[in-house]
mmCIF file of N, CA, C and O in Angstrom:
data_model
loop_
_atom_site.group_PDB
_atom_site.id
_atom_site.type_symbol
_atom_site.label_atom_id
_atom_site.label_comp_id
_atom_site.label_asym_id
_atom_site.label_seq_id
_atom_site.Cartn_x
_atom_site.Cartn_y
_atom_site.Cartn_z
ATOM 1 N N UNK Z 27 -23.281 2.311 -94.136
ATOM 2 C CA UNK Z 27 -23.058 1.543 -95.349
ATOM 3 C C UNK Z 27 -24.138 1.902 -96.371
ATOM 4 O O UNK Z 27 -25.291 2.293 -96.184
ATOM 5 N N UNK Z 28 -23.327 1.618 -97.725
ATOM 6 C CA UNK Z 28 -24.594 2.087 -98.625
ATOM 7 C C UNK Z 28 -24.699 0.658 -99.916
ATOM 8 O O UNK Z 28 -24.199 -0.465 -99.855
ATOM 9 N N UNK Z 29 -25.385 1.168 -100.788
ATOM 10 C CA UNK Z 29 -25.601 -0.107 -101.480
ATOM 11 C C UNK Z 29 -24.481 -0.568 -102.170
ATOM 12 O O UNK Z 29 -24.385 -1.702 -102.639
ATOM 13 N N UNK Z 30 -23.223 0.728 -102.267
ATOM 14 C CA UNK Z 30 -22.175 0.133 -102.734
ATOM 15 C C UNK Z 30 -20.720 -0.129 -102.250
ATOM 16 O O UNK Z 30 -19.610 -0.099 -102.782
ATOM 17 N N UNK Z 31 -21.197 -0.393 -101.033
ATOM 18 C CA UNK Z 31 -20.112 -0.604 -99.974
ATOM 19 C C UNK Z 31 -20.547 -2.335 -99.792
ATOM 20 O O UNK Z 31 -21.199 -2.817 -98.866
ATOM 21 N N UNK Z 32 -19.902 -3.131 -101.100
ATOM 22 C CA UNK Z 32 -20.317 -4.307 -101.213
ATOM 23 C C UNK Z 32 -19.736 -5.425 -100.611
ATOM 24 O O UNK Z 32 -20.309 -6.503 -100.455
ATOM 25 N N UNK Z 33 -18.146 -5.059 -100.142
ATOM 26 C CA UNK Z 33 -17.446 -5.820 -99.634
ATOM 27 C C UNK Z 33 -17.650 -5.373 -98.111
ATOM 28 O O UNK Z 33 -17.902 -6.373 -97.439
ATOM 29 N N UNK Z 34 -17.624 -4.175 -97.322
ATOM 30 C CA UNK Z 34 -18.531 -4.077 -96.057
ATOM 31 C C UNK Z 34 -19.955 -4.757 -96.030
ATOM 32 O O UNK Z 34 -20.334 -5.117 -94.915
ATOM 33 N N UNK Z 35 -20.494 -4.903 -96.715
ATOM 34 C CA UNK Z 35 -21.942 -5.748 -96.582
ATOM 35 C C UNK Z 35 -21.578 -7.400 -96.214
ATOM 36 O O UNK Z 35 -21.842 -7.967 -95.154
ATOM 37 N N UNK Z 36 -21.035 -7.867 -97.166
ATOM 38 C CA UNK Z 36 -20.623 -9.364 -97.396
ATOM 39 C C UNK Z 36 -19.797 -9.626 -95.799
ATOM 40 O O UNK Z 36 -20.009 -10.515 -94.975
ATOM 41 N N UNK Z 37 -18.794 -8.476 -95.757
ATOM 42 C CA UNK Z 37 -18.359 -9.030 -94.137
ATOM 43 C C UNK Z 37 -19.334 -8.933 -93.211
ATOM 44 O O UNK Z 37 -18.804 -9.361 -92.185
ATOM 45 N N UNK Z 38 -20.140 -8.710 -93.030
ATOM 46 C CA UNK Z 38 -20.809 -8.252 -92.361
ATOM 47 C C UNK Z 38 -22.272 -9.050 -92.201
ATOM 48 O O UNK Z 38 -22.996 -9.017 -91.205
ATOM 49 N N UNK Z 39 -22.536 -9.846 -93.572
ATOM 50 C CA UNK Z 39 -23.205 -10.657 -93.489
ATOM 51 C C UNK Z 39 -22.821 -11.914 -93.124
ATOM 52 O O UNK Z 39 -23.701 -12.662 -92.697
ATOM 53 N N UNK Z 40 -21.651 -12.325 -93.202
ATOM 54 C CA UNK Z 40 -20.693 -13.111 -93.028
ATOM 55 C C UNK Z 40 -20.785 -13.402 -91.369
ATOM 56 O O UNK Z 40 -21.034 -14.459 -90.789
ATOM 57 N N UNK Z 41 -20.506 -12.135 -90.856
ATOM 58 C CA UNK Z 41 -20.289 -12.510 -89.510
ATOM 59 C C UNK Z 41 -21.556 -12.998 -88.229
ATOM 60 O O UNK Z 41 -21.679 -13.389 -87.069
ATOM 61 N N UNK Z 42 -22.412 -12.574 -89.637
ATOM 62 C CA UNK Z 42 -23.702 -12.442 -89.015
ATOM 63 C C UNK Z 42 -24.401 -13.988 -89.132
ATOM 64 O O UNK Z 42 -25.204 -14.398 -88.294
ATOM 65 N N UNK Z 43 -23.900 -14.888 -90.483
ATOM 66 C CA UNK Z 43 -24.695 -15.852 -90.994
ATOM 67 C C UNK Z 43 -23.419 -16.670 -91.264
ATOM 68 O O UNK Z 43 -23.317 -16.944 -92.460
ATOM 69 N N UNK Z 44 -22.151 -17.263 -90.297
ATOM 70 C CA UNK Z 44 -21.288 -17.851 -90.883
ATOM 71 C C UNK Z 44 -21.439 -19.387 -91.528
ATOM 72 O O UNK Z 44 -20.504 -20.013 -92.027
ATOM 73 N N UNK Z 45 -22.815 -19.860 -91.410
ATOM 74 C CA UNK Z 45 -22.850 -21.471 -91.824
ATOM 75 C C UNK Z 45 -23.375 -21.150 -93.033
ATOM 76 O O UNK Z 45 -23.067 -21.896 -93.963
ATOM 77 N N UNK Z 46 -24.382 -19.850 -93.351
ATOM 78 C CA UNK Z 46 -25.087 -20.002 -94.619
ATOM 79 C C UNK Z 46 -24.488 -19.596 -95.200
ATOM 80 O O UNK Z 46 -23.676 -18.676 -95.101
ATOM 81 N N UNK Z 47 -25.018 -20.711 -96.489
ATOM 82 C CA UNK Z 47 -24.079 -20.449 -98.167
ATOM 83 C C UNK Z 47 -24.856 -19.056 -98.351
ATOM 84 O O UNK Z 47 -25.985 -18.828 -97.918
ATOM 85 N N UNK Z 48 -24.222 -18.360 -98.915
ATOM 86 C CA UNK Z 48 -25.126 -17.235 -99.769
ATOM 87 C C UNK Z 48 -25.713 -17.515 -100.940
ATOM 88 O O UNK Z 48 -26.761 -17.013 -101.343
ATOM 89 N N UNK Z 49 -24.906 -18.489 -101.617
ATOM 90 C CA UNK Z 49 -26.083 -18.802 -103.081
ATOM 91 C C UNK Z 49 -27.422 -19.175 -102.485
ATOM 92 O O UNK Z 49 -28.442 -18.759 -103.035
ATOM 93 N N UNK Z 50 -27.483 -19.822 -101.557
ATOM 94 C CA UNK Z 50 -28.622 -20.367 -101.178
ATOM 95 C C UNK Z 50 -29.728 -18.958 -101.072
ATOM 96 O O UNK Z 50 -30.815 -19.288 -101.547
ATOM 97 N N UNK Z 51 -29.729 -17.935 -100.727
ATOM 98 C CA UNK Z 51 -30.292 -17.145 -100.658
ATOM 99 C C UNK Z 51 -30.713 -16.170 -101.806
ATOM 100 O O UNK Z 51 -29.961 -15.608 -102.603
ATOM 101 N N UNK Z 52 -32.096 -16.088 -101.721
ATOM 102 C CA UNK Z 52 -32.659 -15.236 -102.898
ATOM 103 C C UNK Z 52 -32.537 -14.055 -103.049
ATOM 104 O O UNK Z 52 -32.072 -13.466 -102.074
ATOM 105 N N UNK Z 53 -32.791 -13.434 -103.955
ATOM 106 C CA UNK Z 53 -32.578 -11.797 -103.559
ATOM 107 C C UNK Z 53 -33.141 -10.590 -102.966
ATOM 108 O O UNK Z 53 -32.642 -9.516 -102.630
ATOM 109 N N UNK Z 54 -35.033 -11.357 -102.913
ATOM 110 C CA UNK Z 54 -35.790 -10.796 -102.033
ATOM 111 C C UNK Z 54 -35.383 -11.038 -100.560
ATOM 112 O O UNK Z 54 -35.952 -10.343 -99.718
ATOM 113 N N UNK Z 55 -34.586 -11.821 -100.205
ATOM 114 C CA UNK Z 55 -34.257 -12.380 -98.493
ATOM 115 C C UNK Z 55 -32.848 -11.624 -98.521
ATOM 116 O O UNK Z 55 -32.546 -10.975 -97.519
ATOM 117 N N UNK Z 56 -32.189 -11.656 -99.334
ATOM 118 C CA UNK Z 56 -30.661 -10.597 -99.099
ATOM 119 C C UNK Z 56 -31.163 -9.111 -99.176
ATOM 120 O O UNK Z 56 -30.576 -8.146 -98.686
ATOM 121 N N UNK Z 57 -32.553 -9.081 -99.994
ATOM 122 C CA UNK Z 57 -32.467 -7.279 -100.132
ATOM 123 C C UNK Z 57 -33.177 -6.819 -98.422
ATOM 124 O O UNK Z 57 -33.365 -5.635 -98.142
ATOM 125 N N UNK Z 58 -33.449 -7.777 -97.583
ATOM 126 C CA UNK Z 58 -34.132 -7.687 -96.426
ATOM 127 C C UNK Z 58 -33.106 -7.774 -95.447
ATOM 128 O O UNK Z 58 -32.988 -6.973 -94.520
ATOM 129 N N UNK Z 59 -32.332 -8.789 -95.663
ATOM 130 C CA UNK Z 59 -31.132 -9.113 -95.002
ATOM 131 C C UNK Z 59 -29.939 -8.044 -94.506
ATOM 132 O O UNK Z 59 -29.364 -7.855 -93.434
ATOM 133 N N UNK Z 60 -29.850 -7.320 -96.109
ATOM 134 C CA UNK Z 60 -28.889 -5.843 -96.060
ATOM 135 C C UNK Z 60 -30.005 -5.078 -95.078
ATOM 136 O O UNK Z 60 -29.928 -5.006 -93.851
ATOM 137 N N UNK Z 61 -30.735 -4.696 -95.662
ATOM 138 C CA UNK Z 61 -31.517 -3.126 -94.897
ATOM 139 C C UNK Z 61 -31.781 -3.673 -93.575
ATOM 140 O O UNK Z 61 -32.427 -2.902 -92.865
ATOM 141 N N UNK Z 62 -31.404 -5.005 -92.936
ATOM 142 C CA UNK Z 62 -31.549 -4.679 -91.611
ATOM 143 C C UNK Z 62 -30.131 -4.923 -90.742
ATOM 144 O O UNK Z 62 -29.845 -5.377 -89.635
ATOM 145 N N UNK Z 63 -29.415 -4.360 -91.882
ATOM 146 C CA UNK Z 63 -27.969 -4.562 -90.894
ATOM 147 C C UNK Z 63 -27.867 -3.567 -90.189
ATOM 148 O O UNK Z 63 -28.244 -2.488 -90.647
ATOM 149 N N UNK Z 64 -27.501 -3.624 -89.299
ATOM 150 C CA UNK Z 64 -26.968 -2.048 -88.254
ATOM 151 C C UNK Z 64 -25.667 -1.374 -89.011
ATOM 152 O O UNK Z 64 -24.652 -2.015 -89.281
ATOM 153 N N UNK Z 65 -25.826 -0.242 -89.253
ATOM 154 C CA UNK Z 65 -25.102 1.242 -89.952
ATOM 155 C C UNK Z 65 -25.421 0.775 -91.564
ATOM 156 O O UNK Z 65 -24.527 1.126 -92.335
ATOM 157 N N UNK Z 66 -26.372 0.158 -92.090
ATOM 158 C CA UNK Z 66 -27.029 0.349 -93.482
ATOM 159 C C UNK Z 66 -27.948 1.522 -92.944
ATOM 160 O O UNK Z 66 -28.801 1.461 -92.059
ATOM 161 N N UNK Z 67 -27.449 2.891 -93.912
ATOM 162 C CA UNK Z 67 -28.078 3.851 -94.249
ATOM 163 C C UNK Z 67 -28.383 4.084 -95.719
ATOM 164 O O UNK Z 67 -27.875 5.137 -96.102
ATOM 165 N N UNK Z 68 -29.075 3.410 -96.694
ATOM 166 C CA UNK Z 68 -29.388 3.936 -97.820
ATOM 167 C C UNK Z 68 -30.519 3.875 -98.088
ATOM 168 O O UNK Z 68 -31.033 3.516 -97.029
ATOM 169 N N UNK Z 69 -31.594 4.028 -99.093
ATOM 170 C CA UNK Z 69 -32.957 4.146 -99.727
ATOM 171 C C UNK Z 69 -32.990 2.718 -100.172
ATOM 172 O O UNK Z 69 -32.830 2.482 -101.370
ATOM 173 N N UNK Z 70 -33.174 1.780 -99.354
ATOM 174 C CA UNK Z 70 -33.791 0.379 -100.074
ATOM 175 C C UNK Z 70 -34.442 0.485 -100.996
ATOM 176 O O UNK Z 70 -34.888 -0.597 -101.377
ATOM 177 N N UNK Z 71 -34.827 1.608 -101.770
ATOM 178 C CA UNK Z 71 -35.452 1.096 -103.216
ATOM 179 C C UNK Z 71 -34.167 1.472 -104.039
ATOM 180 O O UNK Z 71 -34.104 0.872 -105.112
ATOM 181 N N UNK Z 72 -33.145 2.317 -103.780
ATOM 182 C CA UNK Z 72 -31.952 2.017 -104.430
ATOM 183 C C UNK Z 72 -31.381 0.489 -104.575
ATOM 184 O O UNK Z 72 -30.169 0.359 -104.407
ATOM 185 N N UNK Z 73 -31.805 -0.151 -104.739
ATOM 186 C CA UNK Z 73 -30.721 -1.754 -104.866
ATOM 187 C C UNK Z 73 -31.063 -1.913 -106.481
ATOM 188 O O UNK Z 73 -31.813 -1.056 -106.949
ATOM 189 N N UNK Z 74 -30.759 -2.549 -107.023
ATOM 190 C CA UNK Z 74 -30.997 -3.499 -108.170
ATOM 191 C C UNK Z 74 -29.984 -4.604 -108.369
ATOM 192 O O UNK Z 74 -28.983 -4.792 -107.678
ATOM 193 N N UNK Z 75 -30.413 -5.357 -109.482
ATOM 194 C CA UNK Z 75 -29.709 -6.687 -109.351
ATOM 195 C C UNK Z 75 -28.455 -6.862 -109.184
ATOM 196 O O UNK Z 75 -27.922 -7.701 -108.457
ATOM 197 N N UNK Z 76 -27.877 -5.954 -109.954
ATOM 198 C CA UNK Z 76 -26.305 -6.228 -109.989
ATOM 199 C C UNK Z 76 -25.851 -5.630 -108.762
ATOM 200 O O UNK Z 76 -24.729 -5.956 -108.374
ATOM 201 N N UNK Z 77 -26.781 -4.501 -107.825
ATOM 202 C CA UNK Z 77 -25.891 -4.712 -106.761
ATOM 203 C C UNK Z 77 -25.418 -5.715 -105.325
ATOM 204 O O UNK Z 77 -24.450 -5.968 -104.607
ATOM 205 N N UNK Z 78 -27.381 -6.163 -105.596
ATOM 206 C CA UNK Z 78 -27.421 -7.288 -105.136
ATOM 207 C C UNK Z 78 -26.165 -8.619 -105.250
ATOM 208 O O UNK Z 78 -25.467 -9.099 -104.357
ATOM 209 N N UNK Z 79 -26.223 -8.882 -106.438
ATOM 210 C CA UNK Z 79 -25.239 -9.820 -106.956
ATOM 211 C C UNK Z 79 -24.028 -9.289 -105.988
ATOM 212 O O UNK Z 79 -23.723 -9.771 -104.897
ATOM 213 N N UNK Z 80 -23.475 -8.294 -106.582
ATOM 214 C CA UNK Z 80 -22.343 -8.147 -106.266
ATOM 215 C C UNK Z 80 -22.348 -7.929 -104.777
ATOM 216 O O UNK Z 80 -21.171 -7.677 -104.521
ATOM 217 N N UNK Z 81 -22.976 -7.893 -103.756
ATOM 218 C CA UNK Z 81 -23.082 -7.816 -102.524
ATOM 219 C C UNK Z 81 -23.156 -10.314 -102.104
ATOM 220 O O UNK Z 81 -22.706 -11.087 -101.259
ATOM 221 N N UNK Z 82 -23.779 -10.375 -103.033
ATOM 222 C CA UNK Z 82 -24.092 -11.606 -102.579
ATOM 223 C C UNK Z 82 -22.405 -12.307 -103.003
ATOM 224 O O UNK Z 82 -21.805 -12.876 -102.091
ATOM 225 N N UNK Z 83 -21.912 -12.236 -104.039
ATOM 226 C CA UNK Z 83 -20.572 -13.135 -104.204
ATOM 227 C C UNK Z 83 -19.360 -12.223 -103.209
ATOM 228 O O UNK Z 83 -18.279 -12.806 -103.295
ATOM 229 N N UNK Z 84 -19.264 -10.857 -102.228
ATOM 230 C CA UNK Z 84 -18.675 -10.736 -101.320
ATOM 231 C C UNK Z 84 -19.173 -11.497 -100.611
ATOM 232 O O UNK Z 84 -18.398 -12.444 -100.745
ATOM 233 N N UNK Z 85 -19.885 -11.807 -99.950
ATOM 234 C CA UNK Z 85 -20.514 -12.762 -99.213
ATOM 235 C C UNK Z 85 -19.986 -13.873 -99.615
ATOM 236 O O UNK Z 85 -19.541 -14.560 -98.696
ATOM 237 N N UNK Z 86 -19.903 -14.185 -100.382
ATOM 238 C CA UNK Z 86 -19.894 -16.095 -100.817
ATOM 239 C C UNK Z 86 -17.967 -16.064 -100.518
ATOM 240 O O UNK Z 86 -17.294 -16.920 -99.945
ATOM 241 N N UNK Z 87 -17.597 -15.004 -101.031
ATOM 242 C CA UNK Z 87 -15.843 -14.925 -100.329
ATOM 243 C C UNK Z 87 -15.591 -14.999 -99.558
ATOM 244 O O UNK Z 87 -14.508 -15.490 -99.239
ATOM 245 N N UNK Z 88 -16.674 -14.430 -98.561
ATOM 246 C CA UNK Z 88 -16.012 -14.731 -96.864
ATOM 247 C C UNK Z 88 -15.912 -15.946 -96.974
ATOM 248 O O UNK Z 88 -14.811 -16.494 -96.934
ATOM 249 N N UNK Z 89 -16.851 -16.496 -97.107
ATOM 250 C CA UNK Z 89 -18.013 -18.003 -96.660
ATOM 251 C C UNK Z 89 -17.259 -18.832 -97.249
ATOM 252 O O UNK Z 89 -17.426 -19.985 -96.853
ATOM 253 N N UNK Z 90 -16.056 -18.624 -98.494
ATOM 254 C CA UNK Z 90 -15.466 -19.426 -99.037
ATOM 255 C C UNK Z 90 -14.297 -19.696 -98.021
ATOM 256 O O UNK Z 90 -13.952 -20.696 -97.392
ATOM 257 N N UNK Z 91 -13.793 -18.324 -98.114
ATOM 258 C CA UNK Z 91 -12.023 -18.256 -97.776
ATOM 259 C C UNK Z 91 -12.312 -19.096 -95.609
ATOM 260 O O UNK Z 91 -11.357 -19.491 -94.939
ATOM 261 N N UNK Z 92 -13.781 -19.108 -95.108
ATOM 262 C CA UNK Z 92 -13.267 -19.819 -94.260
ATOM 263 C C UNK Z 92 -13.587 -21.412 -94.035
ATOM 264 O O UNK Z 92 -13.439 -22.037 -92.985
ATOM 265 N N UNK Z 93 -13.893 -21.730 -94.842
ATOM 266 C CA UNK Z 93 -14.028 -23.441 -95.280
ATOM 267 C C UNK Z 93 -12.738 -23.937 -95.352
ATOM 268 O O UNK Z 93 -12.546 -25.118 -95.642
#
């Protein structure tokens, strides 16, 4: 996975963290969160905000659609 494989991230965080909201989480704790998923292969200093973001509201879709 790479930084823009945003909807593989979000499942994936999802399956990993199904009670936590993702808003709740900052972006220094998601940019830690991604780089230690198993098959994240990219340059963690590649992230910036918006990909963050957009990695964090896939996330908030899982987290929605199973409420």
């Amino acid at each position: 996975m790479t930084w823009n494989d945003f909807e593989d991230i979000g499942i994936a965080l999802f399956e990993q963290n199904p009670e936590l909201d993702p808003l709740t989480v900052r972006f220094t704790d998601l940019h830690k969160m991604v780089t230690s998923l198993d098959g994240f292969d990219d340059d963690p200093e590649k992230s910036n905000e918006a990909k963050l973001e957009a990695i964090q509201m896939a996330w908030h879709e899982e987290y929605t659609d199973s409420q």
